[in-house]
Coordinates of C-alpha atoms (C1' of nucleotides) in Angstrom, one line a residue:
Chain E
X1 CA -3.9 23.1 -115.0
X2 CA -5.9 26.3 -114.7
X3 CA -6.3 27.8 -111.3
X4 CA -6.0 24.5 -109.4
X5 CA -4.3 26.0 -106.4
X6 CA -4.6 24.3 -103.1
X7 CA -8.0 23.0 -102.3
X8 CA -9.6 21.5 -99.3
X9 CA -10.7 18.0 -99.4
X10 CA -14.3 18.0 -100.9
X11 CA -15.7 15.8 -98.2
X12 CA -17.9 17.8 -95.7
X13 CA -16.8 17.8 -92.1
X14 CA -20.3 16.9 -91.1
X15 CA -22.9 15.1 -93.1
X16 CA -22.9 12.3 -95.6
X17 CA -21.3 12.2 -99.0
X18 CA -23.9 11.7 -101.8
X19 CA -23.3 8.6 -103.9
X20 CA -22.9 10.6 -107.1
X21 CA -20.1 12.5 -105.5
X22 CA -18.2 9.4 -104.7
X23 CA -18.6 8.2 -108.3
X24 CA -17.5 11.7 -109.4
X25 CA -14.3 11.4 -107.3
X26 CA -13.6 7.9 -108.7
X27 CA -14.0 9.1 -112.2
X28 CA -11.8 12.2 -111.5
X29 CA -9.1 9.9 -110.2
X30 CA -9.1 8.1 -113.6
X31 CA -8.5 11.1 -115.7
X32 CA -4.8 11.7 -115.2
X33 CA -3.8 8.2 -116.3
X34 CA -6.3 8.2 -119.2
X35 CA -5.2 11.4 -120.9
X36 CA -6.9 13.9 -123.1
X37 CA -9.3 12.6 -125.7
X38 CA -9.5 9.1 -124.2
X39 CA -13.0 7.6 -124.1
X40 CA -14.5 6.6 -120.8
X41 CA -16.5 3.3 -120.5
X42 CA -20.2 3.7 -121.4
X43 CA -22.5 4.9 -118.6
X44 CA -24.3 1.6 -118.4
X45 CA -20.9 -0.2 -117.9
X46 CA -19.8 2.3 -115.3
X47 CA -23.1 1.9 -113.5
X48 CA -22.6 -1.9 -113.4
X49 CA -18.9 -1.6 -112.4
X50 CA -19.6 0.9 -109.6
X51 CA -22.8 -0.8 -108.4
X52 CA -25.1 2.2 -108.8
X53 CA -27.9 3.2 -111.1
X54 CA -27.2 4.8 -114.4
X55 CA -28.9 8.0 -113.2
X56 CA -26.2 8.2 -110.4
X57 CA -23.4 7.8 -112.9
X58 CA -25.0 10.4 -115.2
X59 CA -25.1 12.9 -112.3
X60 CA -21.5 12.4 -111.6
X61 CA -20.5 12.7 -115.2
X62 CA -22.7 15.7 -115.6
X63 CA -20.8 17.6 -113.0
X64 CA -17.5 16.7 -114.5
X65 CA -18.8 17.9 -117.9
X66 CA -19.9 21.1 -116.3
X67 CA -16.4 21.6 -114.9
X68 CA -14.9 20.9 -118.3
X69 CA -13.1 17.8 -117.2
X70 CA -15.2 15.5 -119.4
X71 CA -16.8 15.9 -122.8
X72 CA -20.0 14.0 -123.6
X73 CA -21.4 13.4 -127.0
X74 CA -24.7 11.7 -127.7
X75 CA -24.2 8.5 -129.7
X76 CA -20.4 8.7 -129.4
X77 CA -19.5 8.5 -125.8
X78 CA -17.8 10.4 -123.0
X79 CA -14.2 11.6 -123.3
X80 CA -11.5 13.2 -121.2
X81 CA -11.6 16.9 -122.1
X82 CA -8.9 19.3 -123.1
X83 CA -7.7 21.9 -120.6
X84 CA -9.4 25.3 -120.6
X85 CA -8.0 28.1 -122.6
X86 CA -7.2 31.3 -120.8
X87 CA -8.2 34.5 -122.5
X88 CA -7.0 37.9 -121.5
X89 CA -9.6 40.2 -120.2
X90 CA -8.7 43.4 -122.1
X91 CA -9.3 45.6 -125.1
X92 CA -8.0 43.1 -127.7
X93 CA -10.1 41.3 -130.2
X94 CA -10.9 37.6 -130.0
X95 CA -8.6 37.1 -133.0
X96 CA -5.7 38.6 -131.3
X97 CA -6.3 36.7 -128.1
X98 CA -6.5 33.3 -129.7
X99 CA -3.5 34.0 -132.0
X100 CA -1.5 34.9 -128.9
X101 CA -2.3 31.5 -127.6
X102 CA -0.9 29.9 -130.7
X103 CA -4.4 28.8 -131.8
X104 CA -6.3 29.4 -135.0
X105 CA -9.2 31.8 -134.6
X106 CA -12.3 31.6 -136.7
X107 CA -15.9 32.8 -136.9
X108 CA -19.1 31.7 -138.4
X109 CA -21.8 34.2 -139.1
X110 CA -25.2 33.3 -137.7
X111 CA -27.2 36.6 -137.9
X112 CA -26.7 39.8 -139.8
X113 CA -29.6 42.2 -139.6
X114 CA -30.7 45.7 -138.9
X115 CA -33.3 46.0 -136.1
X116 CA -35.2 48.4 -133.9
X117 CA -33.6 48.5 -130.4
X118 CA -35.5 48.1 -127.2
X119 CA -35.2 50.9 -124.6
X120 CA -32.3 49.5 -122.8
X121 CA -30.2 48.9 -125.9
X122 CA -31.0 52.3 -127.3
X123 CA -30.0 53.9 -124.0
X124 CA -26.7 52.1 -123.7
X125 CA -25.8 53.1 -127.3
X126 CA -27.0 56.7 -126.7
X127 CA -29.4 56.6 -129.7
X128 CA -33.1 57.3 -130.0
X129 CA -35.6 54.5 -129.8
X130 CA -36.6 55.2 -133.4
X131 CA -33.0 54.7 -134.7
X132 CA -31.8 51.4 -136.2
X133 CA -29.1 49.1 -134.8
X134 CA -26.9 46.7 -136.7
X135 CA -26.9 43.2 -135.1
X136 CA -24.2 40.7 -135.9
X137 CA -24.2 37.3 -134.3
X138 CA -21.3 35.0 -134.8
X139 CA -20.0 31.7 -133.4
X140 CA -16.4 32.1 -132.2
X141 CA -14.1 29.2 -133.1
X142 CA -10.8 28.1 -131.8
X143 CA -9.0 25.6 -133.9
X144 CA -12.4 25.0 -135.5
X145 CA -14.1 24.3 -132.3
X146 CA -17.0 26.5 -131.2
X147 CA -16.0 28.2 -127.9
X148 CA -18.2 31.3 -127.9
X149 CA -21.3 33.0 -129.2
X150 CA -21.0 36.7 -129.8
X151 CA -23.8 39.2 -130.4
X152 CA -22.7 42.7 -131.3
X153 CA -25.0 45.7 -131.6
X154 CA -23.8 48.9 -133.3
X155 CA -25.6 52.2 -134.1
X156 CA -26.6 52.1 -137.8
X157 CA -26.3 55.9 -138.1
X158 CA -22.7 55.9 -137.0
X159 CA -21.7 53.0 -139.2
X160 CA -23.9 53.2 -142.3
X161 CA -21.4 51.3 -144.6
X162 CA -20.4 48.6 -142.1
X163 CA -22.3 45.8 -143.7
X164 CA -20.7 46.6 -147.1
X165 CA -17.1 46.6 -145.9
X166 CA -17.2 44.0 -143.2
X167 CA -16.3 40.4 -143.9
X168 CA -18.1 38.4 -141.1
X169 CA -15.4 35.7 -141.0
X170 CA -12.8 38.3 -140.1
X171 CA -12.2 40.5 -137.0
X172 CA -14.9 43.1 -136.5
X173 CA -12.5 45.2 -134.3
X174 CA -10.0 45.2 -137.2
X175 CA -12.6 46.4 -139.6
X176 CA -13.9 49.1 -137.3
X177 CA -10.4 50.4 -136.7
X178 CA -8.8 50.0 -140.1
X179 CA -11.7 50.6 -142.5
X180 CA -13.9 52.9 -140.5
X181 CA -11.3 54.8 -138.4
X182 CA -12.7 53.9 -135.0
X183 CA -10.5 54.2 -132.0
X184 CA -11.4 52.0 -129.0
X185 CA -10.5 53.9 -125.9
X186 CA -12.2 52.0 -123.1
X187 CA -15.0 49.6 -122.3
X188 CA -17.2 48.6 -119.4
X189 CA -17.3 44.9 -119.0
X190 CA -19.4 42.6 -116.8
X191 CA -18.9 38.9 -116.1
X192 CA -21.3 36.4 -114.7
X193 CA -22.3 32.8 -115.0
X194 CA -25.2 31.9 -117.2
X195 CA -26.8 28.9 -118.9
X196 CA -27.2 28.7 -122.6
X197 CA -30.7 28.4 -124.2
X198 CA -31.3 25.3 -126.3
X199 CA -30.6 27.5 -129.4
X200 CA -27.4 28.8 -128.1
X201 CA -26.3 25.4 -126.9
X202 CA -27.0 24.0 -130.4
X203 CA -24.9 26.8 -132.0
X204 CA -22.1 26.0 -129.6
X205 CA -22.4 22.3 -129.9
X206 CA -23.0 21.8 -126.2
X207 CA -25.7 20.8 -123.8
X208 CA -28.1 23.5 -122.5
X209 CA -27.2 22.9 -118.8
X210 CA -23.5 23.7 -119.4
X211 CA -22.6 26.9 -117.4
X212 CA -21.3 29.7 -119.5
X213 CA -19.3 32.8 -118.8
X214 CA -21.5 35.6 -119.9
X215 CA -19.5 38.7 -120.8
X216 CA -21.4 42.0 -121.4
X217 CA -19.5 44.9 -122.8
X218 CA -20.1 48.4 -123.9
X219 CA -17.1 49.9 -125.8
X220 CA -16.5 53.7 -126.0
X221 CA -14.3 55.9 -128.2
X222 CA -12.0 58.6 -127.0
X223 CA -14.9 61.1 -126.8
X224 CA -16.9 58.7 -124.6
X225 CA -19.4 57.9 -127.3
X226 CA -20.5 54.2 -127.4
X227 CA -19.2 52.2 -130.3
X228 CA -20.9 48.9 -129.7
X229 CA -22.7 46.7 -127.2
X230 CA -21.6 43.1 -127.1
X231 CA -23.0 40.1 -125.4
X232 CA -20.7 37.1 -125.5
X233 CA -21.4 33.6 -124.2
X234 CA -18.2 31.6 -123.6
X235 CA -18.3 27.9 -122.8
X236 CA -17.4 27.7 -119.2
X237 CA -15.9 24.2 -119.7
X238 CA -13.5 25.5 -122.3
X239 CA -12.6 29.1 -121.5
X240 CA -11.4 31.1 -118.5
X241 CA -10.1 34.7 -118.3
X242 CA -7.0 36.4 -116.9
X243 CA -6.3 40.0 -116.1
X244 CA -3.7 42.1 -114.3
X245 CA -5.0 44.4 -111.6
X246 CA -3.1 47.6 -110.8
X247 CA -3.4 49.7 -107.7
Chain Z
X1 CA -31.2 43.5 -114.1
X2 CA -27.7 42.4 -114.6
X3 CA -26.4 42.2 -118.1
X4 CA -29.7 41.2 -119.6
X5 CA -29.1 42.9 -123.0
X6 CA -31.0 41.8 -126.0
X7 CA -31.2 38.1 -126.3
X8 CA -32.5 35.8 -129.0
X9 CA -35.5 33.7 -128.5
X10 CA -34.3 30.5 -126.7
X11 CA -36.1 28.2 -129.1
X12 CA -33.8 26.4 -131.6
X13 CA -34.4 27.1 -135.3
X14 CA -34.3 23.4 -135.9
X15 CA -35.0 20.5 -133.6
X16 CA -37.5 20.0 -130.8
X17 CA -37.7 21.8 -127.5
X18 CA -37.2 19.5 -124.5
X19 CA -40.2 19.4 -122.1
X20 CA -38.1 20.6 -119.2
X21 CA -37.2 23.8 -121.2
X22 CA -40.9 24.5 -121.8
X23 CA -41.5 24.2 -118.1
X24 CA -38.6 26.4 -117.5
X25 CA -40.0 29.1 -119.8
X26 CA -43.4 28.9 -118.1
X27 CA -41.8 29.3 -114.7
X28 CA -39.6 32.2 -115.9
X29 CA -42.7 34.0 -117.2
X30 CA -44.2 33.8 -113.6
X31 CA -41.3 35.5 -112.0
X32 CA -41.9 39.2 -112.8
X33 CA -45.4 39.2 -111.4
X34 CA -44.5 37.1 -108.3
X35 CA -41.6 39.3 -107.1
X36 CA -38.5 38.6 -105.0
X37 CA -38.8 36.2 -102.1
X38 CA -42.2 34.8 -103.2
X39 CA -42.5 31.1 -102.9
X40 CA -43.3 29.0 -105.9
X41 CA -45.8 26.1 -105.7
X42 CA -44.2 22.9 -104.5
X43 CA -42.6 20.7 -107.2
X44 CA -45.3 18.0 -106.9
X45 CA -48.0 20.6 -107.4
X46 CA -46.2 22.1 -110.4
X47 CA -45.8 18.7 -111.9
X48 CA -49.5 18.0 -111.6
X49 CA -50.4 21.4 -112.9
X50 CA -48.1 21.2 -115.9
X51 CA -48.9 17.6 -116.6
X52 CA -45.2 16.4 -116.4
X53 CA -43.3 14.3 -114.0
X54 CA -41.6 15.7 -111.0
X55 CA -38.2 15.0 -112.4
X56 CA -39.0 17.2 -115.4
X57 CA -40.1 20.0 -113.1
X58 CA -36.9 19.5 -111.0
X59 CA -34.8 19.8 -114.1
X60 CA -36.4 23.1 -115.1
X61 CA -36.2 24.5 -111.6
X62 CA -32.6 23.3 -111.3
X63 CA -31.6 25.4 -114.3
X64 CA -33.4 28.5 -113.0
X65 CA -31.6 28.0 -109.7
X66 CA -28.3 27.7 -111.5
X67 CA -29.0 31.0 -113.2
X68 CA -29.8 32.7 -109.9
X69 CA -33.5 33.3 -110.8
X70 CA -34.8 30.9 -108.2
X71 CA -33.6 29.8 -104.8
X72 CA -34.4 26.3 -103.5
X73 CA -34.3 25.2 -99.9
X74 CA -34.8 21.7 -98.8
X75 CA -37.8 21.4 -96.5
X76 CA -38.8 25.0 -97.1
X77 CA -39.6 25.5 -100.7
X78 CA -38.5 27.3 -103.8
X79 CA -38.5 31.1 -104.0
X80 CA -37.9 33.9 -106.4
X81 CA -34.3 34.9 -106.0
X82 CA -32.8 38.4 -105.5
X83 CA -30.9 40.0 -108.3
X84 CA -27.2 39.3 -108.5
X85 CA -24.8 41.7 -106.9
X86 CA -22.0 43.2 -109.1
X87 CA -18.6 43.3 -107.6
X88 CA -15.8 45.4 -109.1
X89 CA -12.9 43.4 -110.4
X90 CA -10.0 45.4 -109.0
X91 CA -7.6 45.8 -106.2
X92 CA -10.0 46.6 -103.5
X93 CA -11.0 44.4 -100.6
X94 CA -14.3 42.6 -100.4
X95 CA -15.2 44.9 -97.5
X96 CA -14.8 48.0 -99.6
X97 CA -16.6 46.5 -102.6
X98 CA -19.7 45.4 -100.5
X99 CA -19.8 48.7 -98.6
X100 CA -19.7 50.6 -101.9
X101 CA -22.9 48.7 -102.8
X102 CA -24.6 49.9 -99.7
X103 CA -24.5 46.4 -98.2
X104 CA -23.2 45.1 -95.0
X105 CA -20.0 43.0 -95.4
X106 CA -19.1 40.2 -93.0
X107 CA -16.8 37.2 -92.7
X108 CA -16.9 33.9 -90.8
X109 CA -13.6 32.1 -90.1
X110 CA -13.5 28.5 -91.1
X111 CA -9.8 27.7 -91.1
X112 CA -6.7 29.3 -89.6
X113 CA -3.6 27.2 -89.8
X114 CA 0.0 27.0 -90.7
X115 CA 0.9 24.4 -93.2
X116 CA 3.5 23.0 -95.6
X117 CA 2.9 24.2 -99.2
X118 CA 2.9 21.9 -102.2
X119 CA 5.3 22.7 -105.0
X120 CA 2.9 24.9 -106.9
X121 CA 1.9 27.0 -104.0
X122 CA 5.6 27.5 -102.9
X123 CA 6.5 28.5 -106.4
X124 CA 3.8 31.1 -106.7
X125 CA 4.7 32.6 -103.4
X126 CA 8.5 32.5 -104.2
X127 CA 9.3 30.5 -101.1
X128 CA 11.1 27.3 -100.5
X129 CA 9.2 24.0 -100.2
X130 CA 10.4 23.7 -96.6
X131 CA 8.9 27.0 -95.5
X132 CA 5.6 27.4 -93.9
X133 CA 2.5 29.1 -95.2
X134 CA -0.4 30.7 -93.3
X135 CA -3.8 29.5 -94.5
X136 CA -6.9 31.5 -93.8
X137 CA -10.3 30.3 -95.0
X138 CA -13.3 32.4 -94.5
X139 CA -16.9 32.5 -95.7
X140 CA -17.7 35.9 -97.1
X141 CA -21.1 37.4 -96.1
X142 CA -23.2 40.1 -97.6
X143 CA -26.0 41.3 -95.4
X144 CA -25.5 38.1 -93.4
X145 CA -25.8 35.8 -96.5
X146 CA -22.9 33.7 -97.6
X147 CA -21.9 34.7 -101.0
X148 CA -18.3 33.5 -101.3
X149 CA -15.6 31.2 -99.8
X150 CA -12.1 32.7 -99.7
X151 CA -8.9 30.8 -99.1
X152 CA -5.8 32.9 -98.6
X153 CA -2.2 31.7 -98.4
X154 CA 0.5 33.9 -97.1
X155 CA 4.3 33.3 -96.5
X156 CA 4.8 32.7 -92.8
X157 CA 8.3 34.1 -92.9
X158 CA 7.1 37.4 -94.3
X159 CA 4.2 37.8 -91.9
X160 CA 5.3 36.1 -88.6
X161 CA 3.0 38.2 -86.4
X162 CA -0.1 38.0 -88.7
X163 CA -2.1 35.6 -86.7
X164 CA -1.5 37.7 -83.5
X165 CA -2.7 41.0 -84.9
X166 CA -5.4 39.8 -87.4
X167 CA -9.1 39.7 -86.5
X168 CA -10.6 37.2 -88.9
X169 CA -14.0 38.9 -88.9
X170 CA -12.3 42.0 -90.3
X171 CA -10.7 42.9 -93.6
X172 CA -7.4 41.1 -94.1
X173 CA -6.3 43.7 -96.7
X174 CA -6.8 46.4 -94.1
X175 CA -4.8 44.5 -91.6
X176 CA -1.9 43.9 -94.0
X177 CA -1.8 47.5 -95.0
X178 CA -2.4 49.3 -91.7
X179 CA -0.8 46.9 -89.3
X180 CA 1.9 45.3 -91.3
X181 CA 2.8 48.1 -93.7
X182 CA 2.1 46.1 -96.9
X183 CA 1.5 48.0 -100.1
X184 CA -0.5 46.2 -102.8
X185 CA 0.8 47.2 -106.2
X186 CA -0.7 44.7 -108.6
X187 CA -2.3 41.3 -108.9
X188 CA -2.7 38.5 -111.5
X189 CA -6.3 37.4 -111.5
X190 CA -7.9 34.5 -113.3
X191 CA -11.6 33.8 -113.6
X192 CA -13.4 30.6 -114.6
X193 CA -16.6 28.7 -113.8
X194 CA -16.4 25.9 -111.3
X195 CA -18.6 23.7 -109.2
X196 CA -18.4 23.6 -105.4
X197 CA -17.5 20.5 -103.6
X198 CA -20.1 19.2 -101.1
X199 CA -18.0 20.8 -98.3
X200 CA -17.8 24.1 -100.0
X201 CA -21.5 24.0 -100.9
X202 CA -22.3 23.3 -97.3
X203 CA -20.2 26.3 -96.1
X204 CA -22.0 28.5 -98.7
X205 CA -25.4 27.1 -97.9
X206 CA -26.0 26.0 -101.5
X207 CA -26.3 22.9 -103.6
X208 CA -23.1 21.3 -105.0
X209 CA -24.2 21.6 -108.6
X210 CA -24.5 25.3 -108.4
X211 CA -21.9 26.9 -110.8
X212 CA -19.5 29.2 -109.1
X213 CA -17.2 31.9 -110.3
X214 CA -13.7 30.8 -109.3
X215 CA -11.3 33.7 -108.9
X216 CA -7.6 32.9 -108.4
X217 CA -5.3 35.7 -107.5
X218 CA -1.7 36.3 -106.7
X219 CA -1.0 39.8 -105.3
X220 CA 2.4 41.5 -105.5
X221 CA 4.0 44.5 -103.7
X222 CA 5.8 47.3 -105.4
X223 CA 9.0 45.2 -105.6
X224 CA 7.2 42.4 -107.4
X225 CA 7.3 40.1 -104.4
X226 CA 4.2 38.0 -103.9
X227 CA 2.1 39.0 -100.9
X228 CA -0.6 36.3 -101.0
X229 CA -2.3 33.7 -103.1
X230 CA -6.1 33.7 -102.9
X231 CA -8.6 31.2 -104.2
X232 CA -12.2 32.6 -104.0
X233 CA -15.4 30.8 -104.9
X234 CA -18.3 33.2 -105.5
X235 CA -21.8 32.0 -105.9
X236 CA -22.6 32.3 -109.5
X237 CA -26.3 32.8 -108.7
X238 CA -25.6 35.7 -106.5
X239 CA -22.5 37.5 -107.8
X240 CA -21.2 39.0 -111.0
X241 CA -18.2 41.1 -111.7
X242 CA -17.6 44.4 -113.5
X243 CA -14.4 46.1 -114.7
X244 CA -13.3 48.9 -116.9
X245 CA -11.0 48.1 -119.7
X246 CA -8.6 50.8 -121.0
X247 CA -6.8 50.8 -124.3
Chain P
dC1 C1' -14.7 -0.3 -154.8
dT2 C1' -18.2 2.8 -153.1
dC3 C1' -22.4 4.0 -151.1
dC4 C1' -26.5 3.1 -148.6
dT5 C1' -29.1 0.7 -145.2
dT6 C1' -29.7 -1.5 -140.9
dG7 C1' -28.7 -2.8 -136.4
dA8 C1' -26.1 -2.1 -132.3
dT9 C1' -24.3 1.2 -129.2
dT10 C1' -24.0 5.5 -127.2
dG11 C1' -25.8 9.6 -124.5
dG12 C1' -30.3 12.5 -123.6
dT13 C1' -35.1 12.7 -121.9
dT14 C1' -39.0 11.4 -119.3
dC15 C1' -41.6 8.8 -116.2
dG16 C1' -42.9 7.0 -111.6
dG17 C1' -41.7 5.3 -107.3
dA18 C1' -39.3 4.9 -103.0
dC19 C1' -36.7 6.8 -99.6
dC20 C1' -33.9 10.4 -97.2
dA21 C1' -33.2 14.9 -95.0
dG22 C1' -34.7 19.4 -93.5
dT23 C1' -38.5 22.5 -92.1
dT24 C1' -42.8 23.9 -90.1
dG25 C1' -47.0 23.8 -87.7
dC26 C1' -50.1 21.8 -84.6
dG27 C1' -51.5 19.4 -80.6
dC28 C1' -50.7 17.7 -76.2
dG29 C1' -48.8 17.6 -71.7
dA30 C1' -46.5 19.7 -67.9
Chain T
dT1 C1' -48.5 29.4 -71.5
dC2 C1' -44.6 27.2 -73.1
dG3 C1' -41.9 23.5 -74.8
dC4 C1' -41.5 19.2 -77.0
dG5 C1' -42.7 15.6 -80.1
dC6 C1' -44.9 14.0 -84.1
dA7 C1' -46.9 14.3 -88.6
dA8 C1' -47.2 16.5 -92.8
dC9 C1' -44.8 18.9 -96.1
dT10 C1' -40.9 20.4 -98.7
dG11 C1' -36.8 19.6 -101.6
dG12 C1' -32.7 16.0 -102.4
dT13 C1' -31.1 11.4 -103.7
dC14 C1' -31.5 7.1 -106.0
dC15 C1' -33.5 3.5 -108.6
dG16 C1' -35.1 1.1 -112.8
dA17 C1' -37.5 1.2 -117.0
dA18 C1' -38.8 2.9 -121.4
dC19 C1' -38.2 5.7 -125.1
dC20 C1' -35.7 9.1 -128.2
dA21 C1' -31.8 10.9 -130.9
dA22 C1' -27.1 10.7 -132.6
dT23 C1' -23.3 7.9 -134.1
dC24 C1' -20.8 4.2 -136.0
dA25 C1' -19.6 -0.1 -138.1
dA26 C1' -20.7 -3.9 -140.9
dG27 C1' -22.8 -6.0 -144.6
dG28 C1' -25.0 -6.1 -149.0
dA29 C1' -26.0 -4.3 -153.4
dG30 C1' -24.8 -1.8 -157.5

DNA sequence: CTCCTTGATTGGTTCGGACCAGTTGCGCGA
DNA sequence: TCGCGCAACTGGTCCGAACCAATCAAGGAG
C-alpha cells in the first residue's frame, strides 16, 4: 500500500472524537477483509446499523472516498477502491509511465483549438500577446479509466503543422520528438492540491469535491526556449508520484 | 498566484450546476477585492443574502477552504487566505527551504521516543525487527504558523547519541551532517494526497477534512545505506512543491 | 428472444433545526 | 482600573426529511 508508513493513532490526545470519524474508522476496518471492488452496504443501511444519521455516514464515506479507499457511484453504490497508481515524476510521457506500470494508456480528446493567450501564458511561452497558442485538452486513461485531465498550450508559430501531424489519441511527446524534431531538455514542475470544477469532475467521472494533484509544467528545449505549458489534474484518489532526489 | 495557468470555465457543457457551486463562484469573485486576511460575512448572513440554506453556504465555503482560498476558524469567522508557499522538492532541509523564501522557519517537538519498528519500517531502514528505532515527530512552522507535521524514523544503532546532541527546535539535517558526520546522497520520495486524522489536524490547527500533501521519503548515504524514513504531512491549502526535471 | 418501460434502489443535493465548541466583547464587581 | 463571568456570535457536528439524478432489474409487449 502506497506510503502507509508508520502512523500515529488518529485519536487526539485531547478532545472528543467526532461521530463521523468513529464511523470512518469502523468502515476502514472492514476494507481489508472485503477486498477490492466489493460493494459496501447502502448508506441508509449503514446508518441504521451504526445508529447514526445518514448524513454522518455520508461524511465518513466522503472522507474515505477523498482518500481513495472507497469509490462511490450514484445509483450503483459504494465500493472498495483499487490501490493508487504511482507515477514517476520525471521527463517521460504519460504513455511511457503507464506502460512501465504494465497498464494500458489511453487518451480522449476534449478540446483542440487555437486561441489568443492571456498575459501570463504568453509570458511563460516567451511569445507576444498577439501571437496564437495551440490548446489541446485530453482526458488521460489508464486501462480505460479516466485518471487525469491534461491541458497543453504550445506556441503556434513554433509548431505550425502540429494539428496536421498529431493524432490526439497518441502521445504528444512522441509526436513532438519524432515528427517535429523537438528535444526535451528540462522542465519546471509545480505540484499542489486542488479541487476539480464540476466540468472537470464530469470529464474525469468523479465528484467535484475530490482532491486532485494539480501539476503545472513548463518544458524547455536545449536552448532554453519553452516548448509547452501543461496543466494536468490527476485524481488524488487514484494517483501518486515518486521521484528520486540526488544531492 | 501559484500555478493558476489558463483554466476552462468551471461550468459543465452538459448538466446542471449545483447551488453550492454557484455560491462558491460568487464567493470566489469577492476575494480579489477583499484582500488577504479580510473576514467574510458570517455563514448565516451569507445564507440569508444568497437565499440558500446555511448547509449550502457551508459546502461552498468548505471547498474554498480545501483549495486554500479561504481560512475558517471556529468562533472567529472565515477569512481570505494567504497564497500558498512553494517549497522545492529536493534534498534540502525544511529550514533551508523556508529561509530561501524569506520566511522564518520553526519546529515544535511533539514526540521523541525509541520504539520497536513494524516489519515494513524495519525493512525500509535495513534493520532487524528486534532493533530499535528513534522516532521524532515535530510540527513544522513557517512564520509561527503550522504548515506541516513531520515524523522521522532513524535506526538507533546507527545514531546512538542522537537524542543527546539533537535540539528538536533546530534542523535535524544540520545535526546529522554537522554533529554526526552523515552525508545525504539521495532519497526516494513519494507524493500523494491524504487527509489528516483528527489528531494530526489538531496539531496542525486545521480541520480534518483538509486535503494534505503526504510526502514519504527514505534517505540514503553514499554507500546506499538508509539514513532515515520520513513521513510528512503538509497542509494542501498552504503548501505546494516545485522541482526541475532534467532529461 | 429482444427491447423498452417502470419501479425500486442507490448516492447526491438542499433544507431547516438543534446542539456543541471556540471566540470575543461588554458589563459589573472588587 | 483590571479581571472575571456571561451572553452573543462564530463555525462545527448531527439529525431527519424531502427531493433529485443515476442505475439496475424485472416484467410485459412485440
